[in-house]
Each structure stands twice: as structure tokens, then as C-alpha cells.
């Protein structure tokens, strides 16, 4: 019996030595695990920097004799003034002043001083302006929101130029102590207004053309994001993603934490990723803006020209909503209450995105069919506004495109006068 145990133990030792030899000196063969749920990652849209989506929606030239001209986005004189000139000039020693220190009222300033007024569709955090203008010094991180920059010459006999950075309500005003711009520069650019359509305004809140505005009506082919593209860009592991369809046809993909809803009849998606943040934690609007741009870069990209156009940025704590408006042919796409088109919407808190919405439609702007159309100006437009039921709620009036989806994979972009109301909604006149 003892002899049998010795032989058995000797056999085990020899087997162990042989196994150790093969483990040490043999080459293992790995089998490839194929995950059929994954699809090839596609680059859907283009990438953008923060400066690419922060720019003035309009530039207003004030002639000093009650004359005004509005320069639409990205047109020749707009680019000459903003892109080629103002973005290269230095604004130094910004300091906060009382609005009463401007030494005049706003109506007098716009009607009797020669100046250039930059208006942003949505207010920009003061320290985020350093992404688009030459502002060298450190700026306070206090969430002051700037909606307008007004550069004007004080009188016709001196070279003094003032540059004011103004909030929505005019209650917060910063002034540049040193401006790398002369009165001659201001007068030259203001003089361009004599070649353009004159505008008028009773309050200075918005300006209306004295003549009709000529715009292009366009038919534009489009493609749409596919479900595979969206899943690949929004989910980390597709192998655990599940699919279901709601009674209205909405497709839902979920990994038990995140959810992607695709409304094909509305050409719209919404993506929810619930997050937890510290209660009462303070938001930094610039930080959230940077996070929004980065998230879109990584999750679908920018399928066209967009401008930062809406937020509840005055909300210092809790989730903040950001909207980037799409522009075609230099005018915004404005959706009515029944259709969601022309914008990307995100909800963010402390740099973390919890909600992401956008259109499925990708416009092919290289294959546009154009016909010319006219938006009424002068007395006709004045009467439209006079008879508008919500005229007391109007914040701005502007030319825009209404997008109508056609049956042949094209959209009809129809020029319309649009208004923005105090609650942030848009409507057509």
C-alpha cells in the first residue's frame, strides 16, 4: 500500500513538472470573440471650438443722426467689421461701471452717437468673451452675462472711442479702459450704412427695415442619421443595449441607465443620461458651454453652421439648458410649436450632460435650388407687428427660415419674419 502511494505521488510530481514546462515554453492560441452588436464608428458631423459657435447674431451701425442699419450674419460688411477688424483689436483694462456713468441715456446714445453695436443672440459669460476677442487681462469668474458690445465715438472733434460691454437689462456695464480703435475707424465703418437698407426703431429693442428684405427661398436635399450611427455615438457597450417600440412608433434603445428615443415621424432624437450632482453646487456657464461643445463634437458633431442662442444661464445652481441654433444662408432655422428643427439642445450641470436633443436631418447645402423672395418691410411690417396679439411681449424681430419637409427627401426653406418673445419662444408673423 505504501509502495502504491509513493508511485502515485511520484506520478503527480512528474505530471506537474510536464505541465509547468508547457506553460512556460509553449505559445497559447487565443480565439477572437466576435461581438456582432457593434457597428463601425462613423464621423457624422464636423468638429468645432467654442469660438466657432460664439459670434454676434447681428451688427447694428448707428449713424448719429437717427439713422440705423442692421448687418445680417456673415455678409460682406459683417465680416469686414467683425471678423477682419474687431477680432484683431485689443480691448484692455475692462472694469465694471455704473450704467449711470455712461453720461447719457441709451436712446440718446443710439440716435446721436456714431457707433457699432454687436448683439449676441444669447448673452455670453464675460470671461468667455476672451475666446472671440482680444481681451488680455484676467476677468472675474462671476457669471456676468454680456449681450451687447457698443463701440462709439464720443463726439466729432476728438478721437475718443468708448467700448461698453452691456448685460441684457443694461444693469451691468463694463468699459474697456483702453481701446485699440480710433474714431476714424468707427466713422469709416458707420459710413457703410449709406449703401444698405435703412432701419428704424421706436425703443431700440429691435430694428425694422424701411424697405423689403430680399432673401433666397431654397429647396435643399437631406439625409438622416441612422439608428446605428446614433447608437455607436451614444452608447459605450452596444452588446447590452436593448430595443423597444412605443405605440406611437417611437424607437427606444436603452442600456438600463441611458435611453435614446428616435421619433422618425418628427425627424428628432432625444438622449437621456441621468446624473447626480451635489445639491446647491454652483455652475460656471463657460465650463458648461465648453462641455456642451465637446459633447456634441464626440456625439454626432455639427452638421452645419450653429450659433449659441439660448440658455437659462442666470440660473447659478441646478441644471442649465443650452440651445445652439442652426443657420442656413446666414439666417436661422426657426421651428414652430409642432416641429422640432434647426437646433441642438443640451441640459448640463457642473459640466455633466444629462439630456441631449437634436434633429435627424442633415442638409446637403451643396445642392440647393434657389428662387428669390421678398419679406415685407416699411409700413407693411410695422402694421404686422402693430396687429400682432403679443406685441408687448416681443424681444426681437428677425428674418428666418421656416423648414417644411417634402416627400422627395428635400426640405423647403421659406423666408419668414419671426419674433422672439419674453418667455424665449419663437413665432412667425
PDB file of N, CA, C and O in Angstrom, residues 270-275 295 320 322 345-348 352-357:
ATOM      1  N   UNK A 270     -33.887  62.231 -28.846  1.00  0.00           N
ATOM      2  CA  UNK A 270     -33.552  62.736 -27.510  1.00  0.00           C
ATOM      3  C   UNK A 270     -32.798  61.629 -26.777  1.00  0.00           C
ATOM      4  O   UNK A 270     -33.144  60.451 -26.883  1.00  0.00           O
ATOM      5  N   UNK A 271     -31.751  62.018 -26.065  1.00  0.00           N
ATOM      6  CA  UNK A 271     -30.890  61.073 -25.356  1.00  0.00           C
ATOM      7  C   UNK A 271     -30.818  61.503 -23.899  1.00  0.00           C
ATOM      8  O   UNK A 271     -30.492  62.654 -23.597  1.00  0.00           O
ATOM      9  N   UNK A 272     -31.146  60.592 -22.988  1.00  0.00           N
ATOM     10  CA  UNK A 272     -31.163  60.889 -21.556  1.00  0.00           C
ATOM     11  C   UNK A 272     -30.099  60.067 -20.848  1.00  0.00           C
ATOM     12  O   UNK A 272     -29.998  58.854 -21.053  1.00  0.00           O
ATOM     13  N   UNK A 273     -29.310  60.738 -20.016  1.00  0.00           N
ATOM     14  CA  UNK A 273     -28.275  60.062 -19.226  1.00  0.00           C
ATOM     15  C   UNK A 273     -28.328  60.638 -17.819  1.00  0.00           C
ATOM     16  O   UNK A 273     -27.619  61.597 -17.494  1.00  0.00           O
ATOM     17  N   UNK A 274     -29.220  60.105 -16.954  1.00  0.00           N
ATOM     18  CA  UNK A 274     -29.401  60.676 -15.621  1.00  0.00           C
ATOM     19  C   UNK A 274     -28.090  60.733 -14.850  1.00  0.00           C
ATOM     20  O   UNK A 274     -27.313  59.780 -14.833  1.00  0.00           O
ATOM     21  N   UNK A 275     -27.834  61.878 -14.220  1.00  0.00           N
ATOM     22  CA  UNK A 275     -26.601  62.065 -13.455  1.00  0.00           C
ATOM     23  C   UNK A 275     -26.942  62.626 -12.088  1.00  0.00           C
ATOM     24  O   UNK A 275     -28.010  63.200 -11.875  1.00  0.00           O
ATOM     25  N   UNK A 295     -19.109  67.698 -25.960  1.00  0.00           N
ATOM     26  CA  UNK A 295     -20.037  66.566 -26.050  1.00  0.00           C
ATOM     27  C   UNK A 295     -20.586  66.420 -27.468  1.00  0.00           C
ATOM     28  O   UNK A 295     -20.646  65.317 -28.015  1.00  0.00           O
ATOM     29  N   UNK A 320     -28.650  73.530 -16.193  1.00  0.00           N
ATOM     30  CA  UNK A 320     -28.765  74.636 -17.143  1.00  0.00           C
ATOM     31  C   UNK A 320     -29.060  74.071 -18.528  1.00  0.00           C
ATOM     32  O   UNK A 320     -28.507  73.045 -18.925  1.00  0.00           O
ATOM     33  N   UNK A 322     -28.952  74.590 -22.644  1.00  0.00           N
ATOM     34  CA  UNK A 322     -28.244  75.313 -23.691  1.00  0.00           C
ATOM     35  C   UNK A 322     -28.818  74.924 -25.053  1.00  0.00           C
ATOM     36  O   UNK A 322     -29.056  73.742 -25.314  1.00  0.00           O
ATOM     37  N   UNK A 345     -30.062  70.888 -28.435  1.00  0.00           N
ATOM     38  CA  UNK A 345     -30.392  71.275 -27.063  1.00  0.00           C
ATOM     39  C   UNK A 345     -29.739  70.314 -26.080  1.00  0.00           C
ATOM     40  O   UNK A 345     -29.793  69.101 -26.249  1.00  0.00           O
ATOM     41  N   UNK A 346     -29.101  70.867 -25.040  1.00  0.00           N
ATOM     42  CA  UNK A 346     -28.486  70.051 -24.001  1.00  0.00           C
ATOM     43  C   UNK A 346     -28.869  70.594 -22.625  1.00  0.00           C
ATOM     44  O   UNK A 346     -29.069  71.795 -22.455  1.00  0.00           O
ATOM     45  N   UNK A 347     -28.941  69.688 -21.659  1.00  0.00           N
ATOM     46  CA  UNK A 347     -29.120  70.057 -20.253  1.00  0.00           C
ATOM     47  C   UNK A 347     -27.848  69.630 -19.517  1.00  0.00           C
ATOM     48  O   UNK A 347     -27.424  68.471 -19.611  1.00  0.00           O
ATOM     49  N   UNK A 348     -27.236  70.584 -18.793  1.00  0.00           N
ATOM     50  CA  UNK A 348     -25.918  70.364 -18.204  1.00  0.00           C
ATOM     51  C   UNK A 348     -25.894  70.901 -16.780  1.00  0.00           C
ATOM     52  O   UNK A 348     -26.509  71.918 -16.479  1.00  0.00           O
ATOM     53  N   UNK A 352     -21.550  68.206 -16.660  1.00  0.00           N
ATOM     54  CA  UNK A 352     -22.036  66.859 -16.947  1.00  0.00           C
ATOM     55  C   UNK A 352     -23.361  66.951 -17.709  1.00  0.00           C
ATOM     56  O   UNK A 352     -24.297  67.616 -17.258  1.00  0.00           O
ATOM     57  N   UNK A 353     -23.439  66.268 -18.846  1.00  0.00           N
ATOM     58  CA  UNK A 353     -24.626  66.333 -19.711  1.00  0.00           C
ATOM     59  C   UNK A 353     -25.625  65.263 -19.289  1.00  0.00           C
ATOM     60  O   UNK A 353     -25.278  64.079 -19.194  1.00  0.00           O
ATOM     61  N   UNK A 354     -26.870  65.675 -19.057  1.00  0.00           N
ATOM     62  CA  UNK A 354     -27.906  64.717 -18.674  1.00  0.00           C
ATOM     63  C   UNK A 354     -28.970  64.553 -19.760  1.00  0.00           C
ATOM     64  O   UNK A 354     -29.734  63.589 -19.728  1.00  0.00           O
ATOM     65  N   UNK A 355     -29.038  65.494 -20.721  1.00  0.00           N
ATOM     66  CA  UNK A 355     -30.036  65.411 -21.787  1.00  0.00           C
ATOM     67  C   UNK A 355     -29.458  66.021 -23.054  1.00  0.00           C
ATOM     68  O   UNK A 355     -28.754  67.035 -23.001  1.00  0.00           O
ATOM     69  N   UNK A 356     -29.784  65.403 -24.205  1.00  0.00           N
ATOM     70  CA  UNK A 356     -29.205  65.808 -25.495  1.00  0.00           C
ATOM     71  C   UNK A 356     -30.262  65.573 -26.558  1.00  0.00           C
ATOM     72  O   UNK A 356     -30.765  64.466 -26.703  1.00  0.00           O
ATOM     73  N   UNK A 357     -30.634  66.636 -27.274  1.00  0.00           N
ATOM     74  CA  UNK A 357     -31.669  66.534 -28.308  1.00  0.00           C
ATOM     75  C   UNK A 357     -31.190  67.215 -29.579  1.00  0.00           C
ATOM     76  O   UNK A 357     -30.512  68.234 -29.532  1.00  0.00           O
TER      77      UNK A 357
END
